[in-house]
Short mmCIF file of C-alpha atoms and ligand atoms in Angstrom, two decimals:
data_model
loop_
_atom_site.label_atom_id
_atom_site.label_comp_id
_atom_site.label_asym_id
_atom_site.label_seq_id
_atom_site.Cartn_x
_atom_site.Cartn_y
_atom_site.Cartn_z
CA MET A 1 0.00 0.00 0.00
CA SER A 2 1.24 3.47 -0.84
CA PHE A 3 1.18 6.21 1.79
CA LYS A 4 1.75 9.28 -0.32
CA ASN A 5 0.87 12.80 0.70
CA PHE A 6 -2.61 13.97 -0.26
CA LEU A 7 -1.85 17.26 -1.98
CA ALA A 8 -4.98 19.12 -3.04
CA GLY A 9 -6.66 16.05 -4.48
CA ARG A 10 -3.49 14.41 -5.85
CA TRP A 11 -1.14 11.85 -4.34
CA VAL A 12 2.49 12.92 -4.26
CA ASP A 13 5.75 11.44 -3.00
CA GLY A 14 7.87 13.07 -0.35
CA ASP A 15 11.32 14.60 -0.37
CA ASP A 16 12.42 12.09 2.20
CA ILE A 17 11.00 9.02 3.92
CA LEU A 18 10.29 8.15 7.51
CA GLU A 19 10.05 4.65 8.91
CA VAL A 20 6.85 4.10 10.86
CA GLU A 21 7.33 1.66 13.71
CA ASP A 22 4.97 -0.81 15.41
CA PRO A 23 5.36 0.21 19.09
CA ALA A 24 4.36 -3.28 20.24
CA THR A 25 7.19 -5.01 18.40
CA GLY A 26 9.65 -2.36 17.25
CA GLU A 27 9.26 -3.62 13.67
CA THR A 28 8.82 -1.27 10.71
CA VAL A 29 5.21 -1.06 9.54
CA ALA A 30 5.77 1.08 6.47
CA GLU A 31 7.79 3.88 4.98
CA ALA A 32 5.95 7.18 4.86
CA PRO A 33 7.05 9.99 2.57
CA LEU A 34 7.82 13.32 4.23
CA ALA A 35 6.44 16.35 2.42
CA GLY A 36 9.09 18.99 1.79
CA GLU A 37 8.96 22.72 1.31
CA VAL A 38 7.89 22.55 -2.34
CA THR A 39 4.94 20.32 -1.51
CA LEU A 40 3.93 22.64 1.31
CA GLU A 41 4.08 25.63 -1.04
CA ARG A 42 1.85 23.81 -3.51
CA ALA A 43 -0.63 22.94 -0.76
CA LEU A 44 -0.71 26.56 0.43
CA GLU A 45 -1.22 27.80 -3.13
CA ALA A 46 -4.01 25.31 -3.77
CA ALA A 47 -5.72 26.09 -0.45
CA ARG A 48 -5.57 29.85 -1.05
CA LYS A 49 -7.06 29.48 -4.51
CA SER A 50 -9.74 27.14 -3.25
CA ALA A 51 -10.68 29.60 -0.49
CA GLU A 52 -10.69 32.52 -2.94
CA ARG A 53 -12.81 30.64 -5.47
CA GLY A 54 -15.11 29.62 -2.63
CA ASP A 55 -15.06 25.95 -3.64
CA LEU A 56 -16.88 25.08 -0.43
CA ALA A 57 -18.04 28.48 0.78
CA ALA A 58 -19.99 29.21 -2.40
CA MET A 59 -21.57 25.77 -2.48
CA VAL A 60 -25.29 25.72 -1.71
CA PRO A 61 -25.22 24.87 2.02
CA GLN A 62 -27.40 21.80 1.59
CA ARG A 63 -24.95 20.43 -0.99
CA ARG A 64 -22.12 21.04 1.47
CA ALA A 65 -24.12 19.14 4.07
CA ASP A 66 -24.55 16.29 1.56
CA LEU A 67 -20.80 16.27 0.92
CA MET A 68 -20.09 16.01 4.64
CA ARG A 69 -22.43 13.05 4.97
CA ARG A 70 -20.81 11.38 1.96
CA ILE A 71 -17.43 11.77 3.67
CA ALA A 72 -18.89 10.11 6.79
CA GLN A 73 -20.09 7.17 4.68
CA GLU A 74 -16.76 6.81 2.93
CA ILE A 75 -14.93 6.84 6.27
CA ARG A 76 -17.18 4.05 7.51
CA SER A 77 -16.51 2.02 4.40
CA ILE A 78 -12.72 2.11 4.89
CA ALA A 79 -12.79 1.99 8.70
CA ALA A 80 -11.84 -1.68 9.08
CA GLU A 81 -8.76 -1.33 6.87
CA GLY A 82 -7.81 2.00 8.44
CA ALA A 83 -8.22 0.68 11.98
CA GLU A 84 -5.80 -2.19 11.41
CA LEU A 85 -3.21 0.19 10.06
CA LEU A 86 -3.75 2.63 12.92
CA THR A 87 -3.28 -0.18 15.44
CA ARG A 88 -0.03 -1.24 13.82
CA GLU A 89 1.44 2.25 13.81
CA SER A 90 0.12 3.57 17.15
CA GLY A 91 0.00 0.39 19.24
CA LYS A 92 -3.60 1.02 20.32
CA ARG A 93 -6.25 -1.68 20.55
CA LEU A 94 -7.96 -2.60 17.30
CA SER A 95 -11.43 -1.85 18.71
CA ASP A 96 -10.21 1.56 19.90
CA ALA A 97 -8.70 2.26 16.47
CA ARG A 98 -12.00 1.27 14.90
CA ALA A 99 -13.81 3.58 17.34
CA GLU A 100 -11.55 6.41 16.11
CA PHE A 101 -12.74 5.95 12.55
CA ASP A 102 -16.34 5.68 13.71
CA GLU A 103 -15.92 8.88 15.71
CA ALA A 104 -14.33 10.59 12.71
CA ALA A 105 -17.38 9.63 10.63
CA ALA A 106 -19.67 10.88 13.40
CA TYR A 107 -17.97 14.31 13.32
CA PHE A 108 -18.71 14.62 9.60
CA ASP A 109 -22.34 13.59 10.12
CA TYR A 110 -22.73 15.94 13.08
CA TYR A 111 -21.21 18.99 11.39
CA GLY A 112 -22.87 18.05 8.10
CA GLY A 113 -26.14 18.55 9.95
CA MET A 114 -25.04 22.07 10.82
CA ALA A 115 -23.67 23.11 7.41
CA ASP A 116 -26.96 24.73 6.39
CA LYS A 117 -27.77 26.20 9.80
CA MET A 118 -25.04 28.79 10.29
CA GLU A 119 -27.26 31.82 10.54
CA GLY A 120 -26.37 35.47 11.01
CA LYS A 121 -28.71 37.89 12.70
CA HIS A 122 -30.55 41.09 12.12
CA ILE A 123 -29.76 43.89 14.56
CA PRO A 124 -32.43 46.58 15.00
CA LEU A 125 -30.96 50.10 14.59
CA GLY A 126 -34.25 51.95 14.12
CA PRO A 127 -36.24 52.79 10.95
CA ASN A 128 -33.32 54.39 9.07
CA TYR A 129 -31.08 51.34 8.97
CA VAL A 130 -30.95 47.71 8.09
CA ASP A 131 -28.20 45.85 9.87
CA TYR A 132 -27.28 42.19 9.56
CA THR A 133 -24.37 39.89 10.29
CA VAL A 134 -22.83 37.28 8.01
CA LEU A 135 -20.77 34.32 9.20
CA GLU A 136 -17.93 34.01 6.70
CA PRO A 137 -15.39 31.17 6.60
CA VAL A 138 -11.97 32.21 7.92
CA GLY A 139 -10.27 31.03 4.69
CA VAL A 140 -7.32 28.64 5.02
CA SER A 141 -7.20 26.63 8.24
CA ALA A 142 -3.83 25.06 9.13
CA GLN A 143 -4.30 22.10 11.46
CA VAL A 144 -1.51 20.32 13.35
CA VAL A 145 -2.48 16.94 14.77
CA PRO A 146 -0.91 14.85 17.61
CA TRP A 147 -0.24 11.11 17.52
CA ASN A 148 -2.46 9.87 20.35
CA PHE A 149 -5.77 9.94 18.41
CA PRO A 150 -4.63 11.09 14.97
CA VAL A 151 -7.76 10.15 13.03
CA SER A 152 -10.50 11.30 15.39
CA LEU A 153 -8.66 14.47 16.42
CA ALA A 154 -8.01 15.39 12.79
CA ALA A 155 -11.70 14.89 12.03
CA ARG A 156 -12.67 16.92 15.11
CA SER A 157 -11.24 20.06 13.49
CA LEU A 158 -11.44 19.15 9.80
CA ALA A 159 -15.20 18.47 9.83
CA PRO A 160 -16.35 21.82 11.30
CA ALA A 161 -13.81 23.67 9.13
CA LEU A 162 -15.13 22.10 5.92
CA ALA A 163 -18.76 22.35 7.01
CA THR A 164 -18.30 26.12 7.30
CA GLY A 165 -16.64 26.41 3.89
CA ASN A 166 -12.90 26.65 4.63
CA ALA A 167 -9.91 25.14 2.86
CA VAL A 168 -7.74 23.04 5.18
CA ILE A 169 -4.15 21.85 5.35
CA VAL A 170 -3.61 19.07 7.89
CA LYS A 171 -0.12 18.23 9.19
CA SER A 172 -0.28 14.62 10.29
CA PRO A 173 1.79 13.34 13.25
CA GLU A 174 5.10 11.88 12.13
CA LEU A 175 4.94 8.92 14.53
CA ASP A 176 1.68 7.52 13.15
CA PRO A 177 0.69 9.24 9.90
CA LEU A 178 -0.73 6.23 8.05
CA GLY A 179 -4.30 6.28 9.37
CA LEU A 180 -4.69 9.81 8.04
CA THR A 181 -3.75 8.70 4.54
CA VAL A 182 -6.74 6.34 4.76
CA LEU A 183 -8.90 9.27 5.90
CA ALA A 184 -7.62 11.21 2.87
CA ARG A 185 -8.81 8.39 0.61
CA ALA A 186 -12.29 8.78 2.08
CA LEU A 187 -12.21 12.52 1.31
CA GLU A 188 -11.13 11.77 -2.24
CA ALA A 189 -13.83 9.13 -2.71
CA ALA A 190 -16.46 11.59 -1.43
CA GLU A 191 -15.27 14.07 -4.08
CA VAL A 192 -14.14 16.90 -1.86
CA PRO A 193 -13.24 19.76 -4.23
CA GLU A 194 -9.59 19.63 -5.27
CA GLY A 195 -7.56 22.13 -3.33
CA ALA A 196 -9.98 22.24 -0.41
CA VAL A 197 -7.96 19.70 1.61
CA SER A 198 -4.34 18.63 1.77
CA ILE A 199 -3.05 16.11 4.30
CA LEU A 200 0.72 16.23 4.50
CA ASN A 201 3.09 14.16 6.50
CA GLY A 202 6.16 15.73 8.03
CA THR A 203 8.03 16.42 11.20
CA GLY A 204 7.05 19.22 13.52
CA ILE A 205 10.36 21.01 13.25
CA ASP A 206 10.29 21.05 9.45
CA LEU A 207 6.82 20.91 8.01
CA GLY A 208 4.79 21.91 11.09
CA ALA A 209 6.88 24.97 11.91
CA LYS A 210 6.85 26.16 8.27
CA LEU A 211 3.11 25.68 7.94
CA VAL A 212 2.20 27.67 11.05
CA ALA A 213 4.69 30.43 10.21
CA SER A 214 3.20 30.96 6.74
CA SER A 215 1.54 34.30 6.02
CA ARG A 216 -0.81 32.47 3.62
CA ILE A 217 -2.87 30.77 6.30
CA ASP A 218 -5.77 32.44 8.10
CA GLN A 219 -5.91 30.27 11.19
CA ILE A 220 -3.97 27.71 13.22
CA VAL A 221 -5.67 24.83 14.99
CA PHE A 222 -3.17 23.06 17.19
CA THR A 223 -3.66 19.99 19.34
CA GLY A 224 -0.57 18.84 21.19
CA SER A 225 1.83 19.62 23.99
CA VAL A 226 2.30 22.91 25.83
CA PRO A 227 5.89 23.59 24.65
CA THR A 228 4.89 23.08 21.01
CA GLY A 229 1.79 25.23 21.54
CA GLN A 230 3.98 27.99 22.94
CA ALA A 231 6.36 27.78 19.95
CA ILE A 232 3.40 27.92 17.57
CA LEU A 233 1.90 30.93 19.36
CA ARG A 234 5.22 32.75 18.98
CA ALA A 235 5.16 32.02 15.24
CA ALA A 236 1.49 33.06 15.06
CA ALA A 237 2.28 36.40 16.69
CA GLU A 238 4.44 37.36 13.70
CA ASN A 239 1.47 37.31 11.29
CA VAL A 240 -1.19 37.84 13.97
CA THR A 241 -2.72 34.51 12.96
CA PRO A 242 -5.78 33.57 15.03
CA SER A 243 -5.06 30.32 16.87
CA LEU A 244 -6.91 27.63 18.70
CA MET A 245 -4.89 25.72 21.31
CA GLU A 246 -5.88 22.30 22.61
CA LEU A 247 -3.01 21.38 24.91
CA GLY A 248 -2.17 19.01 27.73
CA GLY A 249 -3.62 18.35 31.15
CA LYS A 250 -3.07 16.98 34.65
CA SER A 251 -6.66 16.29 35.42
CA ALA A 252 -7.95 15.31 38.85
CA ALA A 253 -10.88 13.18 39.92
CA ILE A 254 -12.16 13.85 43.44
CA ALA A 255 -13.77 10.83 45.10
CA PHE A 256 -15.65 11.54 48.31
CA ASP A 257 -16.26 8.93 51.03
CA ASP A 258 -19.78 8.27 49.74
CA ALA A 259 -18.63 7.49 46.18
CA ASP A 260 -19.55 4.11 44.74
CA LEU A 261 -16.28 2.19 44.46
CA ASP A 262 -17.35 0.08 41.46
CA THR A 263 -18.41 3.19 39.56
CA LEU A 264 -15.12 4.85 40.45
CA LEU A 265 -13.11 1.80 39.32
CA GLU A 266 -14.87 1.70 35.96
CA SER A 267 -13.84 5.34 35.50
CA VAL A 268 -10.27 4.60 36.59
CA ARG A 269 -10.12 1.75 34.05
CA TRP A 270 -10.89 4.11 31.19
CA GLY A 271 -9.73 7.34 32.75
CA ILE A 272 -6.06 6.42 33.07
CA PHE A 273 -5.51 3.06 31.39
CA PHE A 274 -7.35 3.70 28.09
CA ASN A 275 -4.83 4.08 25.23
CA ALA A 276 -2.03 3.39 27.76
CA GLY A 277 -2.81 6.69 29.45
CA GLN A 278 -1.88 8.70 26.36
CA VAL A 279 -4.99 10.85 26.56
CA CYS A 280 -4.94 14.62 27.09
CA SER A 281 -7.97 14.36 29.38
CA ALA A 282 -6.66 11.32 31.29
CA MET A 283 -7.52 10.93 34.97
CA SER A 284 -3.90 11.32 35.95
CA ARG A 285 -4.63 12.30 39.56
CA LEU A 286 -7.16 10.59 41.82
CA LEU A 287 -7.88 12.44 45.06
CA VAL A 288 -9.70 10.20 47.54
CA GLN A 289 -11.25 11.19 50.85
CA ARG A 290 -9.50 9.57 53.81
CA GLY A 291 -12.35 7.15 54.70
CA LEU A 292 -12.25 5.52 51.26
CA TYR A 293 -8.56 6.00 50.47
CA ASN A 294 -7.00 2.67 51.46
CA ARG A 295 -9.78 0.61 49.91
CA ALA A 296 -9.57 2.69 46.73
CA VAL A 297 -5.77 2.23 46.52
CA GLU A 298 -6.11 -1.54 46.88
CA ALA A 299 -8.88 -1.71 44.28
CA CYS A 300 -7.00 0.47 41.77
CA ALA A 301 -3.83 -1.59 42.22
CA ALA A 302 -5.79 -4.83 41.70
CA LEU A 303 -7.36 -3.34 38.59
CA ALA A 304 -3.96 -2.33 37.19
CA ASN A 305 -2.54 -5.79 37.87
CA SER A 306 -5.52 -7.49 36.24
CA LEU A 307 -5.06 -5.89 32.81
CA SER A 308 -3.86 -8.23 30.09
CA VAL A 309 -0.83 -6.93 28.22
CA GLY A 310 -0.18 -7.44 24.53
CA HIS A 311 -0.58 -6.33 20.95
CA GLY A 312 -3.47 -4.09 20.03
CA LEU A 313 -4.45 -6.48 17.24
CA ASP A 314 -5.04 -9.13 19.92
CA GLU A 315 -7.32 -6.77 21.82
CA ALA A 316 -5.09 -6.79 24.90
CA ASP A 317 -6.37 -4.54 27.71
CA HIS A 318 -3.04 -2.80 27.96
CA THR A 319 -0.99 -1.82 24.92
CA PRO A 320 2.37 -0.09 24.41
CA VAL A 321 3.11 3.61 24.49
CA ILE A 322 4.01 5.20 21.18
CA SER A 323 7.84 5.19 21.24
CA ALA A 324 10.99 4.30 23.13
CA ARG A 325 11.42 8.02 23.87
CA GLN A 326 7.95 8.29 25.35
CA LEU A 327 8.55 5.18 27.48
CA GLY A 328 11.87 6.54 28.70
CA GLY A 329 10.26 9.82 29.78
CA ILE A 330 7.45 8.05 31.65
CA ALA A 331 9.84 5.66 33.42
CA GLN A 332 12.09 8.51 34.43
CA MET A 333 9.21 10.53 35.92
CA VAL A 334 7.90 7.51 37.83
CA SER A 335 11.26 6.56 39.33
CA ALA A 336 11.85 10.19 40.37
CA ALA A 337 8.40 10.19 42.04
CA ILE A 338 9.25 7.01 43.95
CA ARG A 339 12.54 8.59 45.08
CA ASP A 340 10.41 11.56 46.15
CA GLY A 341 8.34 9.40 48.52
CA ALA A 342 5.47 8.05 46.39
CA ILE A 343 4.81 4.31 46.76
CA ALA A 344 4.15 2.06 43.75
CA ALA A 345 1.00 0.11 44.68
CA ALA A 346 1.11 -1.42 41.18
CA GLY A 347 3.64 -1.32 38.35
CA GLY A 348 6.27 1.39 38.56
CA ALA A 349 8.59 0.45 35.70
CA PRO A 350 8.66 -0.59 32.04
CA LEU A 351 7.74 -4.21 31.35
CA ALA A 352 10.55 -6.56 30.35
CA ARG A 353 9.34 -7.47 26.87
CA ALA A 354 9.77 -6.36 23.27
CA GLY A 355 8.07 -3.09 22.38
CA HIS A 356 7.46 0.01 24.45
CA PHE A 357 5.36 -1.22 27.35
CA MET A 358 5.02 0.61 30.65
CA ALA A 359 3.44 -1.42 33.44
CA PRO A 360 0.01 -0.08 34.42
CA THR A 361 1.09 1.95 37.42
CA VAL A 362 -0.66 3.16 40.56
CA LEU A 363 1.33 5.49 42.78
CA ARG A 364 -0.06 6.10 46.28
CA ASP A 365 0.68 8.88 48.76
CA VAL A 366 1.82 11.21 46.02
CA ARG A 367 2.61 14.66 47.39
CA PRO A 368 0.31 17.23 45.72
CA ASP A 369 3.27 19.56 45.17
CA SER A 370 5.62 16.93 43.75
CA ARG A 371 6.67 17.00 40.09
CA ILE A 372 4.62 13.93 39.13
CA ALA A 373 1.49 15.54 40.62
CA LEU A 374 2.00 18.75 38.67
CA GLU A 375 3.35 17.69 35.26
CA GLU A 376 1.79 15.65 32.49
CA VAL A 377 3.20 12.08 32.30
CA PHE A 378 1.14 11.00 29.27
CA GLY A 379 1.31 7.34 30.21
CA PRO A 380 -0.54 4.71 32.28
CA VAL A 381 0.31 6.26 35.65
CA LEU A 382 -2.33 7.05 38.26
CA CYS A 383 -1.27 9.38 41.09
CA MET A 384 -3.38 8.82 44.21
CA ILE A 385 -3.59 11.54 46.83
CA PRO A 386 -5.60 11.42 50.08
CA PHE A 387 -7.60 14.40 51.36
CA ASP A 388 -9.81 15.27 54.32
CA THR A 389 -12.05 18.19 53.38
CA GLU A 390 -13.88 19.39 50.29
CA GLU A 391 -11.94 22.67 50.32
CA GLU A 392 -8.62 20.81 50.47
CA ALA A 393 -9.61 18.57 47.53
CA ILE A 394 -10.63 21.55 45.39
CA ALA A 395 -7.37 23.35 46.20
CA ILE A 396 -5.30 20.29 45.20
CA ALA A 397 -7.35 19.70 42.04
CA ASN A 398 -6.94 23.35 41.01
CA GLY A 399 -3.28 23.46 42.02
CA THR A 400 -1.63 22.86 38.65
CA GLU A 401 -1.01 25.15 35.68
CA PHE A 402 -3.46 23.06 33.63
CA GLY A 403 -7.25 23.10 33.50
CA LEU A 404 -8.53 20.60 30.96
CA VAL A 405 -11.02 18.29 32.69
CA ALA A 406 -11.89 17.31 36.26
CA GLY A 407 -14.21 14.82 37.92
CA VAL A 408 -16.35 14.47 41.03
CA PHE A 409 -17.51 11.15 42.45
CA THR A 410 -20.25 11.45 45.08
CA HIS A 411 -23.94 10.65 45.60
CA ASP A 412 -24.51 14.08 47.12
CA LEU A 413 -25.98 16.13 44.28
CA SER A 414 -25.56 19.46 46.07
CA ARG A 415 -21.90 18.70 46.66
CA ALA A 416 -21.43 17.62 43.03
CA HIS A 417 -22.82 20.95 41.78
CA ARG A 418 -20.91 22.98 44.34
CA VAL A 419 -17.58 21.30 43.60
CA ALA A 420 -18.15 21.39 39.81
CA SER A 421 -18.67 25.14 40.01
CA LYS A 422 -15.34 25.59 41.82
CA LEU A 423 -13.17 23.34 39.65
CA ARG A 424 -10.90 25.20 37.28
CA ALA A 425 -11.40 23.06 34.18
CA GLY A 426 -13.02 23.25 30.76
CA GLN A 427 -15.30 20.32 31.56
CA VAL A 428 -16.31 18.47 34.69
CA PHE A 429 -17.44 14.84 34.79
CA VAL A 430 -19.72 13.71 37.60
CA ASN A 431 -19.68 9.98 38.46
CA GLU A 432 -18.36 9.00 35.02
CA TRP A 433 -15.00 9.99 33.57
CA PHE A 434 -15.26 10.97 29.87
CA ALA A 435 -19.04 11.50 30.15
CA GLY A 436 -20.08 13.57 27.13
CA GLY A 437 -19.33 13.13 23.46
CA ILE A 438 -18.90 14.89 20.17
CA ALA A 439 -21.82 17.20 20.97
CA THR A 440 -20.30 18.57 24.19
CA PRO A 441 -17.81 21.47 24.03
CA PHE A 442 -14.24 20.53 24.89
CA GLY A 443 -11.22 22.68 25.66
CA GLY A 444 -8.96 24.01 28.36
CA ILE A 445 -8.16 26.75 30.82
CA GLY A 446 -4.65 27.97 31.69
CA LYS A 447 -1.88 25.96 30.06
CA SER A 448 -4.43 23.46 28.74
CA GLY A 449 -5.12 26.04 26.05
CA PHE A 450 -8.02 28.12 24.79
CA GLY A 451 -10.95 27.80 22.44
CA ARG A 452 -13.51 25.03 22.37
CA GLU A 453 -13.73 22.11 19.96
CA LYS A 454 -16.70 19.72 19.60
CA GLY A 455 -20.34 20.62 19.81
CA VAL A 456 -22.09 23.43 18.00
CA GLU A 457 -19.77 25.89 19.71
CA ALA A 458 -16.77 24.65 17.71
CA LEU A 459 -18.29 25.87 14.45
CA PHE A 460 -17.71 29.44 15.57
CA ASN A 461 -13.95 28.85 15.52
CA TYR A 462 -14.14 28.46 11.78
CA VAL A 463 -16.18 31.53 10.86
CA ARG A 464 -15.80 35.22 11.45
CA THR A 465 -18.62 37.65 11.83
CA LYS A 466 -19.04 40.45 9.33
CA ASN A 467 -21.53 43.18 10.17
CA VAL A 468 -23.28 44.99 7.32
CA ALA A 469 -24.98 48.27 8.28
CA ILE A 470 -27.13 49.92 5.59
CA SER A 471 -28.41 53.46 5.83
CA LEU A 472 -31.87 53.93 4.35
CA LYS A 473 -31.71 57.72 4.69
CA ARG A 474 -32.06 59.54 1.37
P1 NAD B 501 3.59 17.51 20.27
O1 NAD B 501 3.35 18.88 20.72
O2 NAD B 501 4.94 16.92 20.41
O3 NAD B 501 3.23 17.35 18.72
C1 NAD B 501 1.95 17.65 18.22
C2 NAD B 501 2.07 17.97 16.75
O4 NAD B 501 2.82 19.17 16.62
C3 NAD B 501 2.82 16.91 15.93
O5 NAD B 501 2.17 16.78 14.69
C4 NAD B 501 4.20 17.54 15.76
O6 NAD B 501 4.85 17.11 14.59
C5 NAD B 501 3.84 19.00 15.66
N1 NAD B 501 4.92 19.94 15.98
C6 NAD B 501 5.99 19.77 16.79
N2 NAD B 501 6.74 20.90 16.84
C7 NAD B 501 6.14 21.80 16.04
C8 NAD B 501 6.42 23.15 15.70
N3 NAD B 501 7.47 23.80 16.19
N4 NAD B 501 5.57 23.80 14.87
C9 NAD B 501 4.48 23.18 14.38
N5 NAD B 501 4.16 21.89 14.67
C10 NAD B 501 4.97 21.21 15.49
O7 NAD B 501 2.50 16.63 21.01
P2 NAD B 501 2.31 15.06 20.94
O8 NAD B 501 3.40 14.45 21.74
O9 NAD B 501 2.10 14.63 19.53
O10 NAD B 501 0.91 14.89 21.67
C11 NAD B 501 0.80 14.77 23.03
C12 NAD B 501 0.36 16.06 23.65
O11 NAD B 501 -0.85 16.50 23.03
C13 NAD B 501 0.04 15.94 25.10
O12 NAD B 501 0.53 17.04 25.81
C14 NAD B 501 -1.48 15.92 25.12
O13 NAD B 501 -2.04 16.31 26.35
C15 NAD B 501 -1.81 16.85 24.02
N6 NAD B 501 -3.17 16.61 23.49
C16 NAD B 501 -4.15 17.53 23.74
C17 NAD B 501 -5.45 17.29 23.29
C18 NAD B 501 -6.57 18.28 23.56
O14 NAD B 501 -7.60 18.19 22.91
N7 NAD B 501 -6.42 19.20 24.49
C19 NAD B 501 -5.74 16.13 22.58
C20 NAD B 501 -4.71 15.22 22.36
C21 NAD B 501 -3.41 15.48 22.81
#
């Protein structure tokens, strides 16, 4: 199978190639071409022309909605093939890879439903004026995608951008770019206008940095780490390019004494061990009230130890992290935390086997001000912290530079509302981590970034309001 770059409706080779590795075995899955400067220039040129012609913007909105739904269908038809490839390159479970393609299709259906409902408004200025607003597409949207959910996160931004009539250039993640070439095939099969979308593979330093620094883009949508987000914002400042930042997190769940332990454990299972913990909104800290703490530690450790370990294609519960580098960083942070006084109730080190496997890890008695409690690990590492009072729990939960998600586990509805209102986070889950879906707005506070993706709200990232005021005076 060829994994060329999708350049404005055509498939082109790269200037260089990159070996894509299976993180579960260390074997090479495929060679992916890296788009060079010339390819990027051609993509920028094509996107600008497409935006100026209004390939999508000038389309009758209902036809644009139809196109979006066709893309959704095409994604579903190639999902099985794409999922297998995504598992091989990212290490994730096959069913989770399949869910990514299904979610990608769902984004196109969801935003397809909105393509003909982006309405401006009439503003009353008295009898001598007519005033109305128009929601115009921003133009060329440059989107930089991370490796943890490359297909669904690309679709999360691509779908609302296309539904609102923009041209888009996607920079796929260099560690697992293959799934996005399959997504590009679905766009091609659905007959997206040539020039409206390019999906290019390249490294962040080369392709990503050049794309976001270009004066020919009208917007940057970035999902990734804080340091990269900061570098991109510096580049954006040069051209005053509007940017959307979806960055990292160090999210806390607060479990009160009255929380149901089984419900909590189900959330821990997915909250921190899903995708080997490589989730921006992972439950990386679990604060437990003193009366429940010891039982919760034991149960979380037993859960971690019960997970089967293996290849994603075999549907193992626990799969590798993306790279040797990622594993090294996780292991280093965990051993420093243990030196700092945390106790490994489960795991605590890489597993002795081929591939990049970190043992599912539960650290107890983590100091709230220690490095591991404040910085993103981006791996299967749960930090458990005891607390006594509601105020103390809120202070610990809010005590990092991040503010992506947070959770409350309690049967006391008043307390759930009260605590939710005080948590500094873009979204709060009550009694179920990851509650919500593509219809619920998602984004951060503080170093977790700004802007909201998902839901109807996300559409407004991809349009700008123009006001037209008409004097009727003669
Ligand atoms: P990363 O920042 O290393 O890379 C993200 C993307 O940016 C990659 O495509 C990379 O090639 C590119 N890039 C790197 N340097 C660049 C530069 N100077 N200019 C332009 N592009 C550049 O992040 P990652 O390791 O791929 O992803 C993990 C991080 O992403 C975590 O911090 C995680 O929390 C975050 N994340 C956030 C969300 C969210 O919605 N908030 C979702 C997923 C992941």
